[in-house]
CSV table of C-alpha atoms in Angstrom, one decimal:
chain,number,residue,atom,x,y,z
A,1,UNK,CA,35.9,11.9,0.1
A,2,UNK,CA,35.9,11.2,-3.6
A,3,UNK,CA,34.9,14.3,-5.3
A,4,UNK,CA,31.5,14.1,-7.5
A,5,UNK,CA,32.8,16.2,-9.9
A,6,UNK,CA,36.3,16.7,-11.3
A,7,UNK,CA,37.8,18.6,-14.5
A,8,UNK,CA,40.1,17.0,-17.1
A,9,UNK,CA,42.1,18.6,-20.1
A,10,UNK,CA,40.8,19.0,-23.3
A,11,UNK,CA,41.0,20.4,-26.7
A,12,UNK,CA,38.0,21.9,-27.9
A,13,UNK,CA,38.1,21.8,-32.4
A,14,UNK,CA,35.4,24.1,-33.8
A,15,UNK,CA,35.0,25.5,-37.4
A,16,UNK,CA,37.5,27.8,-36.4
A,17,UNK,CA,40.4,26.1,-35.0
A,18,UNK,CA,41.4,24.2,-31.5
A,19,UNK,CA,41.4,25.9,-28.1
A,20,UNK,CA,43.5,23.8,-25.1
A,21,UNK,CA,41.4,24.1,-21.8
A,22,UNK,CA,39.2,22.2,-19.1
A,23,UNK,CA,35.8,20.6,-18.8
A,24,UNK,CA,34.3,19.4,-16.0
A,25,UNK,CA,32.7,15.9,-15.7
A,26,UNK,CA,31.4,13.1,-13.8
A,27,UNK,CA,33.5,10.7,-11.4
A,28,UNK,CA,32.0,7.2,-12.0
A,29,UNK,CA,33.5,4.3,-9.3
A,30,UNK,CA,32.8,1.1,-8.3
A,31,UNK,CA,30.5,0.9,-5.2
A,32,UNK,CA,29.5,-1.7,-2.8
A,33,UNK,CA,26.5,-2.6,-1.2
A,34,UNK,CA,27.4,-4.4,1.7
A,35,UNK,CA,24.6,-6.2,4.2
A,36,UNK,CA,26.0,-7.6,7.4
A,37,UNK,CA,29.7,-8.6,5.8
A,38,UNK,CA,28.3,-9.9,2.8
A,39,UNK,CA,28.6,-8.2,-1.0
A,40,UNK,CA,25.1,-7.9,-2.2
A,41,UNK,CA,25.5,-5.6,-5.4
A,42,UNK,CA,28.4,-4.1,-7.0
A,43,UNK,CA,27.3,-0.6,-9.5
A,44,UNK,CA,29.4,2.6,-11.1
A,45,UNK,CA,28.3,5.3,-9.1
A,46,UNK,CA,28.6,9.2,-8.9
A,47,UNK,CA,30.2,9.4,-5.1
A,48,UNK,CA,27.7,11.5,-3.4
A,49,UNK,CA,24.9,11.1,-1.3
A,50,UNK,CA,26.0,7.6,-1.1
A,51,UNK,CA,24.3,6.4,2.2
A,52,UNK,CA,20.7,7.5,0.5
A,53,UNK,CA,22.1,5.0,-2.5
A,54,UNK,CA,22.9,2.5,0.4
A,55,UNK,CA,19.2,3.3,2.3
A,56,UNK,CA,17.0,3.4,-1.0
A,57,UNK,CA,19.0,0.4,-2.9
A,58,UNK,CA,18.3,-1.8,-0.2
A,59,UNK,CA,14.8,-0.6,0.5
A,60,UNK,CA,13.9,-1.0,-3.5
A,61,UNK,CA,15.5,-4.0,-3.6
A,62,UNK,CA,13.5,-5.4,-0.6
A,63,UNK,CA,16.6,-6.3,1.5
A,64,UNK,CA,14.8,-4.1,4.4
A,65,UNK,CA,11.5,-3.4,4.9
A,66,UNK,CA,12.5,0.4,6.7
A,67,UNK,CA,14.5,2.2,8.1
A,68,UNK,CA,14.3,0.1,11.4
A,69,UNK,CA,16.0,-3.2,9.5
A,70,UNK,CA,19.4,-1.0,9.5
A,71,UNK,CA,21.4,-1.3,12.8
A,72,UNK,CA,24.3,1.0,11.6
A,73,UNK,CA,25.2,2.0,8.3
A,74,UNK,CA,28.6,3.5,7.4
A,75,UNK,CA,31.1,4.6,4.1
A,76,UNK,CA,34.5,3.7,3.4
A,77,UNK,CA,36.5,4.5,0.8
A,78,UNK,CA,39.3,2.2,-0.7
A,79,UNK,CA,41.6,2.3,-3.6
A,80,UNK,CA,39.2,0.0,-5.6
A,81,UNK,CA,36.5,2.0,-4.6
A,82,UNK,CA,33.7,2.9,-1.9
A,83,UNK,CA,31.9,0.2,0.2
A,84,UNK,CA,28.3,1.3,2.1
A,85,UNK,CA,28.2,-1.3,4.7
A,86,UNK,CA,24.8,-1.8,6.3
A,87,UNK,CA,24.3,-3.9,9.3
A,88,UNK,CA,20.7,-5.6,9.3
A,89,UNK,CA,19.0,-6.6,12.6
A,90,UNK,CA,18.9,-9.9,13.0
A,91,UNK,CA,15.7,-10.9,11.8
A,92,UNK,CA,16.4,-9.2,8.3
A,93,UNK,CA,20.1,-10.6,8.6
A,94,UNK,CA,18.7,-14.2,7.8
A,95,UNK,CA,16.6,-13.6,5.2
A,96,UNK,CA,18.9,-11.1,3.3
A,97,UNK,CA,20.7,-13.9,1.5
A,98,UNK,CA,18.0,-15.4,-0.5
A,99,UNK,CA,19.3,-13.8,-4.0
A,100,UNK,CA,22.9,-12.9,-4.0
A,101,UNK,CA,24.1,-9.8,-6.8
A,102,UNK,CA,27.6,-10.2,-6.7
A,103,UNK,CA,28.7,-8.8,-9.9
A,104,UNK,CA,29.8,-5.6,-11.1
A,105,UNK,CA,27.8,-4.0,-13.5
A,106,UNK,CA,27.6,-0.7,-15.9
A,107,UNK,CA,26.9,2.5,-14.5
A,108,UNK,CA,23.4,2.4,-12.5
A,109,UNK,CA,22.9,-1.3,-13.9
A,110,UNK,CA,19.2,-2.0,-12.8
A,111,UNK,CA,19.2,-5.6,-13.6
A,112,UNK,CA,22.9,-6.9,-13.0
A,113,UNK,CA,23.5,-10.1,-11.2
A,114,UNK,CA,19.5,-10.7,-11.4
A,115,UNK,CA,19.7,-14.9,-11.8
A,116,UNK,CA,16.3,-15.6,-13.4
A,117,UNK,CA,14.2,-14.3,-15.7
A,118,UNK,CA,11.2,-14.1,-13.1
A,119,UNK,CA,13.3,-11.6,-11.1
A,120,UNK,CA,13.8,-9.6,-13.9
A,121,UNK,CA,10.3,-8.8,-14.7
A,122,UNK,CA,8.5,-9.1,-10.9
A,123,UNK,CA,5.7,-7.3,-10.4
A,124,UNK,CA,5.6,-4.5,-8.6
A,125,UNK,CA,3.7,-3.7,-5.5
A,126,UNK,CA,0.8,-2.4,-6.0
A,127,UNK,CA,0.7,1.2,-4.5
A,128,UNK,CA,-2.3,3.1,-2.7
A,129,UNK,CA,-5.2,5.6,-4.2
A,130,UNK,CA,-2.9,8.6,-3.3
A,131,UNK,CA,-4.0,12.1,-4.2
A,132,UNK,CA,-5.0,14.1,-7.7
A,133,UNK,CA,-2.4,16.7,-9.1
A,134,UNK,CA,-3.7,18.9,-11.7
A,135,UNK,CA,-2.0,19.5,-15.5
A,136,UNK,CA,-0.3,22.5,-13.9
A,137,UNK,CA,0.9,20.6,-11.5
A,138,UNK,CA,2.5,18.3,-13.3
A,139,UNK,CA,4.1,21.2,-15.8
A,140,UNK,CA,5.4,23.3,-12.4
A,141,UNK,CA,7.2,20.2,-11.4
A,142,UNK,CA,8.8,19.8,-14.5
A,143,UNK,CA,9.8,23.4,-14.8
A,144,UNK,CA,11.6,23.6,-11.5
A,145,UNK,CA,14.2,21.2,-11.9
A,146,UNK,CA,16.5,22.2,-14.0
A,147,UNK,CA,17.3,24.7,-12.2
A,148,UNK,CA,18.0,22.3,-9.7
A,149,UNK,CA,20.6,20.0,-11.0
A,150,UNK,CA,23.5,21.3,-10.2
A,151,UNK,CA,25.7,18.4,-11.0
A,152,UNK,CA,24.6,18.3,-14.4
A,153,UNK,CA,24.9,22.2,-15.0
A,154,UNK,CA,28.6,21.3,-14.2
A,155,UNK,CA,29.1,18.1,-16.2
A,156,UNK,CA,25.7,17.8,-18.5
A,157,UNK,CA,26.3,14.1,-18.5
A,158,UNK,CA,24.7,12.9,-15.2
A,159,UNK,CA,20.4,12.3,-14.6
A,160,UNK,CA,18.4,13.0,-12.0
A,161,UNK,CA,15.6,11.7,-9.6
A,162,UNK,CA,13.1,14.1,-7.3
A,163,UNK,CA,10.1,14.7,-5.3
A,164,UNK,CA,8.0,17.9,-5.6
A,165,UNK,CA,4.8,18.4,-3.4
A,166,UNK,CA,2.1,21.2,-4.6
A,167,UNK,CA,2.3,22.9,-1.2
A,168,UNK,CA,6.7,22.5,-0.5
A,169,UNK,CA,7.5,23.1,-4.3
A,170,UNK,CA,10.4,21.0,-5.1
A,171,UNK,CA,11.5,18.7,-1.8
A,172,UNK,CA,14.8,16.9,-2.9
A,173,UNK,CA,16.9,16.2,-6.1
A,174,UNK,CA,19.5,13.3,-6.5
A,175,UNK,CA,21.9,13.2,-9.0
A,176,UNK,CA,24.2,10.4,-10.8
A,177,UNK,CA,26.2,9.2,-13.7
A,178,UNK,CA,23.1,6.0,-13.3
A,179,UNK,CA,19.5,6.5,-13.2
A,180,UNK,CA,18.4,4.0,-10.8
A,181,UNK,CA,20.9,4.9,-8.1
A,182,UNK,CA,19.6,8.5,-8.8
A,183,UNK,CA,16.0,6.9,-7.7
A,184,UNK,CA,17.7,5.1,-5.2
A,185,UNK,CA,19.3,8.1,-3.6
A,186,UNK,CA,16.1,9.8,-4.1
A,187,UNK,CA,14.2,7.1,-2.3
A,188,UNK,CA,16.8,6.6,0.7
A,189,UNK,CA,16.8,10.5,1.2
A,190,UNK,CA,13.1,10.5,1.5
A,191,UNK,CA,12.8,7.3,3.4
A,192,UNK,CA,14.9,8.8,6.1
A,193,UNK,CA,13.3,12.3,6.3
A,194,UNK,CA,10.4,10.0,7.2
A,195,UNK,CA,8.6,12.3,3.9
A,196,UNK,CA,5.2,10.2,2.9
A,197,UNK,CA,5.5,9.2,-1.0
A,198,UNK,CA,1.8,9.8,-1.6
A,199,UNK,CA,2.1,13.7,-0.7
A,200,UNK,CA,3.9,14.2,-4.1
A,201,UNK,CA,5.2,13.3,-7.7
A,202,UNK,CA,9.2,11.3,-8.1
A,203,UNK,CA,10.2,13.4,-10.8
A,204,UNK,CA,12.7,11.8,-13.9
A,205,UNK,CA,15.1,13.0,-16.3
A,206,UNK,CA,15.6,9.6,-17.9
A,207,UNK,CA,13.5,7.3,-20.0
A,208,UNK,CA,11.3,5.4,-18.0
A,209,UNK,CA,12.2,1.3,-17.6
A,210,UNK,CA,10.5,-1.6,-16.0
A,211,UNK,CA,13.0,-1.0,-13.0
A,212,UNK,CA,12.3,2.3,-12.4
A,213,UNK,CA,8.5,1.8,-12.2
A,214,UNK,CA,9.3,-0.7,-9.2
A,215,UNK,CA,11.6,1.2,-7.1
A,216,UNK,CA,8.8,3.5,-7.6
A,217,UNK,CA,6.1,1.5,-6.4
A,218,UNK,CA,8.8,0.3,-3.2
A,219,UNK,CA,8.7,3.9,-2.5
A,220,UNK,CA,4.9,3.8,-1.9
A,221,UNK,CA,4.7,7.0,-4.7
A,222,UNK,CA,1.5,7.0,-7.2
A,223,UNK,CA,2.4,9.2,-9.5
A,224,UNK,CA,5.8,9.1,-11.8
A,225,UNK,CA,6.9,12.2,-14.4
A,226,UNK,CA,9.7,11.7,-16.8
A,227,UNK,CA,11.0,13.7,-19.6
A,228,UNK,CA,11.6,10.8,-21.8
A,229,UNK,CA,9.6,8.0,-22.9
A,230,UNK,CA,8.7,4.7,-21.0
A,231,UNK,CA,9.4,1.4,-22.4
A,232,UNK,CA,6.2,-0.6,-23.4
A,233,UNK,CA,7.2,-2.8,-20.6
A,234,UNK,CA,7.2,0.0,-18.1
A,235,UNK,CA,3.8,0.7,-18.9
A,236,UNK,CA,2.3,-2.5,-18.7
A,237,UNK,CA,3.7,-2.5,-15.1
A,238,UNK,CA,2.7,0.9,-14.2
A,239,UNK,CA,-0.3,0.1,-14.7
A,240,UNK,CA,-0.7,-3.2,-12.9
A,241,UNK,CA,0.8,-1.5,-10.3
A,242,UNK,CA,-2.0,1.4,-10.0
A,243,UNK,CA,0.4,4.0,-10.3
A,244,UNK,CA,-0.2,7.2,-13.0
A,245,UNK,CA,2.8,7.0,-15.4
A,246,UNK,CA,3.1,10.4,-17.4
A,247,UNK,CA,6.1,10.8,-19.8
A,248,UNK,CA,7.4,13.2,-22.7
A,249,UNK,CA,6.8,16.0,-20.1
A,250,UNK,CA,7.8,19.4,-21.2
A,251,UNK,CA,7.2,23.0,-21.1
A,252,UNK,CA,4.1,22.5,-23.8
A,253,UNK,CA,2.5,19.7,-22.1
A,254,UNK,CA,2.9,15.9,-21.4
A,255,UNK,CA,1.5,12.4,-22.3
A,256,UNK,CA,-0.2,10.6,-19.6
A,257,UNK,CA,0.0,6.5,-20.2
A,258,UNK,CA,-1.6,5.0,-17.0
A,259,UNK,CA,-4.4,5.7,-14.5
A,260,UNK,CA,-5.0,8.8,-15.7
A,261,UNK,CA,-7.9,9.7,-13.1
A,262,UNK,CA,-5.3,11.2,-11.1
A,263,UNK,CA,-4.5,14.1,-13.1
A,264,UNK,CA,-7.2,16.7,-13.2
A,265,UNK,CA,-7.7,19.1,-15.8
A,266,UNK,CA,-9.6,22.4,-16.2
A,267,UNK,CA,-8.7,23.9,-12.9
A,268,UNK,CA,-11.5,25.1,-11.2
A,269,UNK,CA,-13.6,22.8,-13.3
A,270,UNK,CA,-12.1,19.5,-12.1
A,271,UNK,CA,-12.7,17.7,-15.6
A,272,UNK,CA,-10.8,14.5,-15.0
A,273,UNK,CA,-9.7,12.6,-18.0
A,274,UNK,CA,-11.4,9.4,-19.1
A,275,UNK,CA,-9.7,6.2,-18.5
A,276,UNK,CA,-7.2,5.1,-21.4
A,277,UNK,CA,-8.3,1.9,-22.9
């Protein structure tokens, strides 16, 4: 297999002098969705985990409705690159080719090969009443990942997607050079551990974008924590959506931008915060 990680010469220049050595970094290569024989989406990838990418892109992307659609599912690698080849039953087989996505995109591309502008800014499905999670919740969540991406302590250049439960602690962790396939992987992983999204917070290293807020809302999950800031778009969808969107999380506290009913402060009081707007 292609290794996720692999370390390159470099010379380091500081203030006082050069130093030869190594650094570790990223692989990025071309990867392939492929549904029944037939190139759906083409994305630079980090090469691990790759049939949760193949799982959770086709599940987001509403190719398969779960993980019953998927026949067989298997990874091979080729000079070019690394095709994930799904094989739909055949009711989802016919319907699959509605939208075609075959071009290749930048790393993670969210959007690439999308062929109108009404795909580009669908809704997204509106998700369930879910659960409460209270402010220390939400700042224990943050706090134990880092810890847990251990790609990026290698290479500090890749993000991360995960789901952290108040009873489990932190469940699973995905990591890529892309943020969506990083929420894709996240969501294929947890799709096929049969894990229920409402149990629990998808956690964010990245900014927060229209796309992310669906594949989100595919997932079923209420509640979305990033470190970084959401795009205004990403909040008006959020919150059509129903889902709580907090952002700008870190160690001294967070910014909650939709439904804010599901975050509960005071602890043993239960003081919920008042609606926004």
């Amino acid at each position: 297999m292609i290794p996720p990680v692999v370390r390159v010469a470099r010379l380091a220049v500081v203030s006082s002098g050069a130093k030869a050595g190594e650094r570790a970094i990223p692989e990025e290569t071309p990867v392939a969705i492929v549904h029944n024989g037939s190139t759906y989406a083409v994305m630079m990838a980090t090469p691990s985990d790759l049939e949760d990418l193949g799982y959770g892109f086709s599940l987001t992307e509403g190719v398969i409705g779960d993980l019953a659609d998927v026949e067989s599912i298997e990874t091979l690698e080729f000079e070019e690159g690394v095709e994930i080849r799904l094989w739909l039953n055949q009711e989802r087989a016919g319907e699959q080719v509605a939208r075609r996505r075959q071009i290749a995109g930048p790393t993670g591309c969210g959007l690439c090969g999308v062929e109108s502008l009404e795909l580009a800014v669908k809704p997204a499905r509106a998700v369930g009443e879910g659960r409460s999670f209270t402010a220390a919740d939400i700042s224990r969540a943050v706090a134990s990942l880092p810890p847990a991406q251990l790609l990026n302590h290698e290479t500090r250049a890749v993000h991360a997607a995960a789901f952290w439960e108040p009873e489990a602690g932190l469940v699973a962790v995905r990591e890529d050079v892309g943020r969506h396939n990083a929420l894709d992987k996240l969501v294929g992983h947890l799709v096929r551990q049969g894990r229920a999204a409402a149990s629990g917070i998808v956690l964010l290293t990245s900014r927060v974008s229209i796309e992310m807020v669906q594949k989100t809302a595919m997932l079923g999950a209420q509640v979305l924590v990033a470190v970084s800031a959401p795009t205004a778009l990403a909040v008006r969808t959020a919150e059509a959506a129903g889902i709580t969107l907090v952002a700008i999380a870190r160690d001294d506290g967070f910014e909650v931008f939709t439904h804010p009913h599901r975050i509960v402060l005071g602890g043993a009081e239960q003081e919920r915060i008042a609606h926004v707007g």
